[in-house]
XYZ file of C-alpha atoms in Angstrom:
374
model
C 168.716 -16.074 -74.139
C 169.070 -13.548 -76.664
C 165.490 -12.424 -76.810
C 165.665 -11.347 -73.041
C 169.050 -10.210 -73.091
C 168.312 -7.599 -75.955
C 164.936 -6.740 -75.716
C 162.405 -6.073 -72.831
C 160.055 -9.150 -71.660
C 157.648 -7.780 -74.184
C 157.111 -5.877 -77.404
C 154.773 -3.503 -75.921
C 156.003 -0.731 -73.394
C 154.732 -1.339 -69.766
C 151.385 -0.435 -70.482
C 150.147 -3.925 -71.833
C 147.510 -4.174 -69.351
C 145.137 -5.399 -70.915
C 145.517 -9.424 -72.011
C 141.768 -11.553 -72.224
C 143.262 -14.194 -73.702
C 146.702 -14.085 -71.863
C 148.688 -14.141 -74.901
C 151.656 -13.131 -72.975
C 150.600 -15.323 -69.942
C 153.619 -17.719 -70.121
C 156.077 -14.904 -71.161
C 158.361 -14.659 -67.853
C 161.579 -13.376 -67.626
C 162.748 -16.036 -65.548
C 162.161 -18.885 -68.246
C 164.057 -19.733 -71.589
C 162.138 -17.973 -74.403
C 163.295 -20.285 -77.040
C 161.539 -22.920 -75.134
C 158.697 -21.490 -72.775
C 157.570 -18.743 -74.738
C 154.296 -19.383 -76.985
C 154.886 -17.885 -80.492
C 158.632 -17.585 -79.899
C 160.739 -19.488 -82.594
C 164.603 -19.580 -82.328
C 167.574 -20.910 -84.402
C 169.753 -23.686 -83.334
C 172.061 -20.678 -82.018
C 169.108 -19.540 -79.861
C 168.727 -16.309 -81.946
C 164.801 -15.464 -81.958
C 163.575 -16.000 -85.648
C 159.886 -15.940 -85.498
C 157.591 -13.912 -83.049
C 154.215 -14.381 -83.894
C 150.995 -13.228 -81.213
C 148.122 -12.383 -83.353
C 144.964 -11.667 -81.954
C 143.264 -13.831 -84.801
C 144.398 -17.801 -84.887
C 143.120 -20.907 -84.416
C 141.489 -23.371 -87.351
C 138.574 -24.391 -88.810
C 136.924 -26.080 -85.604
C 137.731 -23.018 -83.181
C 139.314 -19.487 -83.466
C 140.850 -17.609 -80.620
C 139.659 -13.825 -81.322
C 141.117 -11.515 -78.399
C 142.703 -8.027 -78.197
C 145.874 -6.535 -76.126
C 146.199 -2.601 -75.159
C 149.984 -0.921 -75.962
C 153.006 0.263 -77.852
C 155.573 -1.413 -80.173
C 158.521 -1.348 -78.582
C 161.661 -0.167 -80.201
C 163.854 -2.813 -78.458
C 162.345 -4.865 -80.871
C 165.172 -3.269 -83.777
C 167.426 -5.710 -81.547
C 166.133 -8.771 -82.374
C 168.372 -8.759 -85.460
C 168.098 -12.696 -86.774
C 164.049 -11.989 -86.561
C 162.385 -13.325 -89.662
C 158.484 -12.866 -89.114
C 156.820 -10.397 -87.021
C 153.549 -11.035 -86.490
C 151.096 -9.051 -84.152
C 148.332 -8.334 -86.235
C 144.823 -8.243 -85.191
C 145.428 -7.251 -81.552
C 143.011 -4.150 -82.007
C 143.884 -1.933 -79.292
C 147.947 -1.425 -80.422
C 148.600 1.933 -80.645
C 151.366 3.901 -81.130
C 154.112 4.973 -84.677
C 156.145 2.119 -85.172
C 159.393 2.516 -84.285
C 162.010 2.892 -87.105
C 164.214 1.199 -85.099
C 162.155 -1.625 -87.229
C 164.693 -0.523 -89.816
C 167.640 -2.666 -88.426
C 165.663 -6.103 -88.796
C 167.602 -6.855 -92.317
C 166.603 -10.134 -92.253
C 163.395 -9.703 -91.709
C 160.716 -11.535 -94.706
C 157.327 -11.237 -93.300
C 155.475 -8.448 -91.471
C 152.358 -8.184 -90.495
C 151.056 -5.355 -87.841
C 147.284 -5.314 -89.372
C 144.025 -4.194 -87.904
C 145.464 -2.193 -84.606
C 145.315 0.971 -84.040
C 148.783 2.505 -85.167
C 149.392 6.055 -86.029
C 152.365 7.951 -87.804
C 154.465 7.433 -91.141
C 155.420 4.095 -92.560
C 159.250 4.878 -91.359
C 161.934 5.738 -93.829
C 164.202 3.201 -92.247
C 162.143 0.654 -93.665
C 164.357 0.926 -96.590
C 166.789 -1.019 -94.908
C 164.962 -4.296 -94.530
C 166.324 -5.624 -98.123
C 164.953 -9.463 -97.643
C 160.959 -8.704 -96.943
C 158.593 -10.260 -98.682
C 155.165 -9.587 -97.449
C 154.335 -6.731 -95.513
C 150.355 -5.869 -94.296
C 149.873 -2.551 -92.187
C 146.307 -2.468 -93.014
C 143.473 -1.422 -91.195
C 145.411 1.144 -88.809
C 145.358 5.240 -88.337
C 148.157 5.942 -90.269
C 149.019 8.866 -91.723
C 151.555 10.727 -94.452
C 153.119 9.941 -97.356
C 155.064 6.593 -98.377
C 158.629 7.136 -98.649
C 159.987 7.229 -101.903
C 163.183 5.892 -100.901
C 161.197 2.225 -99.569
C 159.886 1.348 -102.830
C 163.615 2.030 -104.606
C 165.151 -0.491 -101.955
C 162.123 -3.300 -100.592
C 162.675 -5.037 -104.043
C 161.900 -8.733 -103.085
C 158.357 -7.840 -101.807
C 156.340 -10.076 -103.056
C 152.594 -8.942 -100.757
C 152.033 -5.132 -99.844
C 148.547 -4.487 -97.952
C 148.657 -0.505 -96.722
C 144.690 -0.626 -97.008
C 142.115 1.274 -94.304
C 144.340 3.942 -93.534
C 145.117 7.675 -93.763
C 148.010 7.745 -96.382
C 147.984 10.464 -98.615
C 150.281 11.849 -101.490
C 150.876 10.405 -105.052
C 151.879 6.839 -105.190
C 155.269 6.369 -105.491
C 156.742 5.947 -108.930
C 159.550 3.607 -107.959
C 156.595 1.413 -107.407
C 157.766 0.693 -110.758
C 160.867 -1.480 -108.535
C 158.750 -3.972 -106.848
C 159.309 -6.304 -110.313
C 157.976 -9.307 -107.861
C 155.217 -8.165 -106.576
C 151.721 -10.085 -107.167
C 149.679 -8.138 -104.701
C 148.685 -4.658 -103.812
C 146.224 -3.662 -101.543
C 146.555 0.163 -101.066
C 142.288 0.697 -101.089
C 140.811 2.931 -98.562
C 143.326 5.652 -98.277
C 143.739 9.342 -99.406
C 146.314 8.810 -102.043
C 145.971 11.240 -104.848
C 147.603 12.296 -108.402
C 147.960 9.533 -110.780
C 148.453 6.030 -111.018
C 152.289 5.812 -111.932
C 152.807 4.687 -115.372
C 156.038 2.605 -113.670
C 153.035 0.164 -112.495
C 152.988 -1.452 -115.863
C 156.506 -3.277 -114.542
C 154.710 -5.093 -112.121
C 154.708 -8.481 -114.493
C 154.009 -10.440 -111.768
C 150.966 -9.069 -110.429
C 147.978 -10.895 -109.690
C 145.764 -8.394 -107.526
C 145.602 -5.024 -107.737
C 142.970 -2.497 -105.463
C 143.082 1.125 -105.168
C 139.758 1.779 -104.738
C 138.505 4.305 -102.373
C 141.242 7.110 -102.863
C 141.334 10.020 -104.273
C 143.432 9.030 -107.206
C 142.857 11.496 -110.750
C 144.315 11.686 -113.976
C 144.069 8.783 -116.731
C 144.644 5.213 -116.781
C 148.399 5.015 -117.654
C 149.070 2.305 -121.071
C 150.671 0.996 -119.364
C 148.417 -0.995 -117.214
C 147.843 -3.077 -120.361
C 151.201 -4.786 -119.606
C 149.839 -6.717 -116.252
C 149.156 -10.068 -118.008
C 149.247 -11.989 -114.683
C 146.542 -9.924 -113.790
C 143.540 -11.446 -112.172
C 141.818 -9.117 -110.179
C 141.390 -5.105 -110.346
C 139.718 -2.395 -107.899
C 139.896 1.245 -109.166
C 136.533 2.546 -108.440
C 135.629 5.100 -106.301
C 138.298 7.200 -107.264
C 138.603 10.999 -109.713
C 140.104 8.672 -112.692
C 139.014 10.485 -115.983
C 139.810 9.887 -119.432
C 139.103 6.807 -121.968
C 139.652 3.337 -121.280
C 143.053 2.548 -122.667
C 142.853 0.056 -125.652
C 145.706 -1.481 -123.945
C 143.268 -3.171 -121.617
C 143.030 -6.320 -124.007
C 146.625 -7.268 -122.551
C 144.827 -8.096 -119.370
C 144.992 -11.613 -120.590
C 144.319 -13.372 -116.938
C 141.646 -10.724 -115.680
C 138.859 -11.945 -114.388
C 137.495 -8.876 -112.623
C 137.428 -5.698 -113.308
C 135.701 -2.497 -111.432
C 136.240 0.529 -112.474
C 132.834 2.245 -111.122
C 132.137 5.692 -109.600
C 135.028 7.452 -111.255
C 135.098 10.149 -114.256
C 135.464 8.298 -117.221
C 134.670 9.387 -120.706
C 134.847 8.146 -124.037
C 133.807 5.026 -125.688
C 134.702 1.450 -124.917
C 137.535 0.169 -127.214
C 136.711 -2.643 -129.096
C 139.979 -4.337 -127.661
C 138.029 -5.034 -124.467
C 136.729 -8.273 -126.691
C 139.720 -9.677 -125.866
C 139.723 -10.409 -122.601
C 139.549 -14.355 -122.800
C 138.663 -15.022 -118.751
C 136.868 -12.413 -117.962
C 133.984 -12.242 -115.589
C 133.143 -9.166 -114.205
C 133.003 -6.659 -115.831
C 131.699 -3.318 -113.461
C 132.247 -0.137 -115.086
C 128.920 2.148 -113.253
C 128.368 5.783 -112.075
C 131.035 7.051 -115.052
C 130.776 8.975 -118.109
C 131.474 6.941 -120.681
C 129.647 7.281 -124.261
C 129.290 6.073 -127.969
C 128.203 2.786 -128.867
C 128.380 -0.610 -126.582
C 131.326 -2.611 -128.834
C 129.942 -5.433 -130.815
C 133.041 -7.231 -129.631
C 132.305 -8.128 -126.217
C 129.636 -10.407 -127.473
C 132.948 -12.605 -127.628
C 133.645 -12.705 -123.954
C 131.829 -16.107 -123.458
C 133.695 -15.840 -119.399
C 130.911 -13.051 -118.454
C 128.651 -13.636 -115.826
C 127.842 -10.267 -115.044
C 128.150 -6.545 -117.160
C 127.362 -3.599 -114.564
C 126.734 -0.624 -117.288
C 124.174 1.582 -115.467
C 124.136 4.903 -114.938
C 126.730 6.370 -118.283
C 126.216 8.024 -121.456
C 126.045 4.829 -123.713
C 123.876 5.074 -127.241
C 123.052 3.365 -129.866
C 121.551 0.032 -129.914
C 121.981 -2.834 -127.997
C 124.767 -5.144 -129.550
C 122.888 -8.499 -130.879
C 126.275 -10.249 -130.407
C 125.351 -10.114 -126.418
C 122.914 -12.859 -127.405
C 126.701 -15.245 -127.638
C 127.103 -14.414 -123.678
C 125.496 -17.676 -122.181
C 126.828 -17.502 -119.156
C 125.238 -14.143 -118.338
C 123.253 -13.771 -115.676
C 123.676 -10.280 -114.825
C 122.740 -7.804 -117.508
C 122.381 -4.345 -116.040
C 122.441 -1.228 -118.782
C 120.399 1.018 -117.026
C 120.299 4.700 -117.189
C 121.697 5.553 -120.577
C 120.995 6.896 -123.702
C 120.814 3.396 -125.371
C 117.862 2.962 -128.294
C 115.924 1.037 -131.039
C 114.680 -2.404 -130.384
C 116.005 -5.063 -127.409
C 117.771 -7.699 -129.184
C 115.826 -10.612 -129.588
C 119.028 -12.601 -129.266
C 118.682 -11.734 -125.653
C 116.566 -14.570 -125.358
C 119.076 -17.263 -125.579
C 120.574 -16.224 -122.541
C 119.701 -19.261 -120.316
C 121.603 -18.523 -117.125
C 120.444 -14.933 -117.463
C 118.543 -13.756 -113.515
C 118.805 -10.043 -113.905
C 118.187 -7.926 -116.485
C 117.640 -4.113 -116.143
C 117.080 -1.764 -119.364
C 115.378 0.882 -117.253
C 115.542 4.678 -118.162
C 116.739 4.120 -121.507
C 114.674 4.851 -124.708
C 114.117 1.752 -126.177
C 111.512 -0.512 -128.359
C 109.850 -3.397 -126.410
C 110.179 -6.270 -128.097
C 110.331 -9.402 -126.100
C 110.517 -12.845 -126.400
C 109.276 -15.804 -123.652
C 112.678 -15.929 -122.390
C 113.087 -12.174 -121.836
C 109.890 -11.129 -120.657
C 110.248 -13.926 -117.717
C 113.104 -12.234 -116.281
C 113.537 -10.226 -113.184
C 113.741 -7.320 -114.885
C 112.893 -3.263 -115.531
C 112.123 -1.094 -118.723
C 110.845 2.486 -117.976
């Protein structure tokens, strides 16, 4: 068959010697690996199409949770009808993958998560035209991400590069990837700024790049991600003021922008986020006066505030929020009297004014809460 004629009986070099759940146990050269081979898939030509051994599976009732010791193999490049490569959660993988990866054009989905790979994402992979979702997350790898990728890859629908070592500026023909609804590049060393090209991502639904080392300001552009639902960007070196152009966030439901550099004052644009939830924006530097406007996000259930340079008094349009249960404006500069509108919140569990110099005035309501005022 064409999987044992162009490849070696595995895709790990010799070295696979360590199998606890004997993923590979009915793997023999002898047999038909269309037919005998678990996780082997092939066309009605007997081309190999799917090869799928993750060290996660199973269903609700039971899960199968093993790990296998070795290298990719670059015999693998052969398999040239392969559609889905899947060896993800096998732990103990090691090794650069090979660009021979690069000749797999029609490959759509790969996913090589949670091992322990090292070395570049491979230039070659500019070459596989038809992929759609691609997670390398969770590995030792290292370097920069090729410019050239982004420019070609442009049906990629899924990119997870998160957990890594990556480092260098995020590519700007990012900007390319006009299909794209999720990007998971959190927990890496990628630093300059966040491409303005990201705005072109119409289609995106998820966005984290938290936990990098990413500076500069939030790009305008990010305003044009209406299909947004869910954003990461704390724990970065972002400074500047939030972008007005936030209240084209139409779909976003969460937002956390905490433990980054930001100054300035909230624009009062951020009112007009009609589904938001979360709102997490801690551990900055941002100042001025709390906008009267986001007593008009009805969606919140939670405003994370603590720790900035906020002033002024407490909006009495946060008394609309009645959903709220998570009030936390702690450690600011805010002043005069708590709003006794604050009292209508119902759902409200939290509430912490602490280290802030402000009049206490409280009604039943309020001064039930679990909350702090120093």
């Amino acid at each position: 068959m064409p999987f044992s004629r162009q490849t070696s009986p595995s895709p790990f070099q010799a070295q696979h010697h360590f199998r606890p759940s004997k993923l590979l146990h009915s793997w023999s050269p002898s047999s038909d690996c269309c037919s005998a081979w678990e996780g082997v898939v092939c066309d009605s030509s007997g081309r190999v199409v799917k090869l799928s051994r993750p060290g996660l599976s199973g269903d609700n009732d039971f899960i199968l949770d093993t790990y296998m010791s070795g290298t990719l193999s670059p015999f693998l490049g052969n398999l040239s009808s392969l559609q889905l490569l899947d060896l993800s959660n096998l732990k103990n993988l090691k090794g650069p993958i090979p660009p021979e990866f690069g000749k797999l054009s029609n490959l759509t989905h790969l996913f090589l998560d949670t091992n322990k790979l090292t070395g570049s994402i491979p230039w070659t992979f500019q070459y596989l035209f038809r992929l759609e979702k691609i997670y390398l997350g969770n590995n030792d790898m290292s370097g920069c991400v090729p410019n050239s990728v982004f420019e070609a890859v442009s049906s990629l629908l899924e990119l997870g590069l998160s957990g890594n070592r990556l480092s260098g500026p995020i590519p700007n023909s990012i900007g390319n990837l006009v299909l794209l609804t999720k990007l998971e590049l959190q927990g890496n060393k990628f630093s300059g700024t966040i491409p303005t090209s990201i705005g072109k991502l119409k289609s995106l639904t998820y966005l984290d790049l938290s936990q990098n080392r990413i500076s500069g300001r939030l790009p305008q552009s990010i305003g044009g991600l209406s299909e947004l639902v869910l954003l990461y960007l704390n724990h970065n070196k972002i400074t500047g003021a939030i972008p007005s152009s936030i209240s084209g966030l139409t779909s976003l439901q969460f937002c956390q922008l905490s433990e980054n550099k930001l100054t300035g004052t909230l624009p009062a644009s951020l009112g007009q986020l009609p589904k938001i939830e979360r709102l997490i924006f801690e551990n900055n530097r941002l100042s001025g006066k709390l906008p009267a406007t986001i007593g008009h996000l009805t969606t919140l259930t939670d405003i994370f505030f603590a720790n900035n340079h906020f002033s002024g008094k407490i909006p009495s349009s946060f008394g609309n929020l009645h959903y709220l249960q998570t009030l936390d404006l702690s450690k600011n500069r805010l002043s005069g009297q708590i709003p006794p509108q604050l009292a209508k919140l119902q759902m409200l569990q939290t509430l912490d004014l602490s280290s802030n110099p402000l009049r206490q005035c409280l009604g039943k309501k309020v001064a039930s809460l679990d909350w702090q005022q120093t």
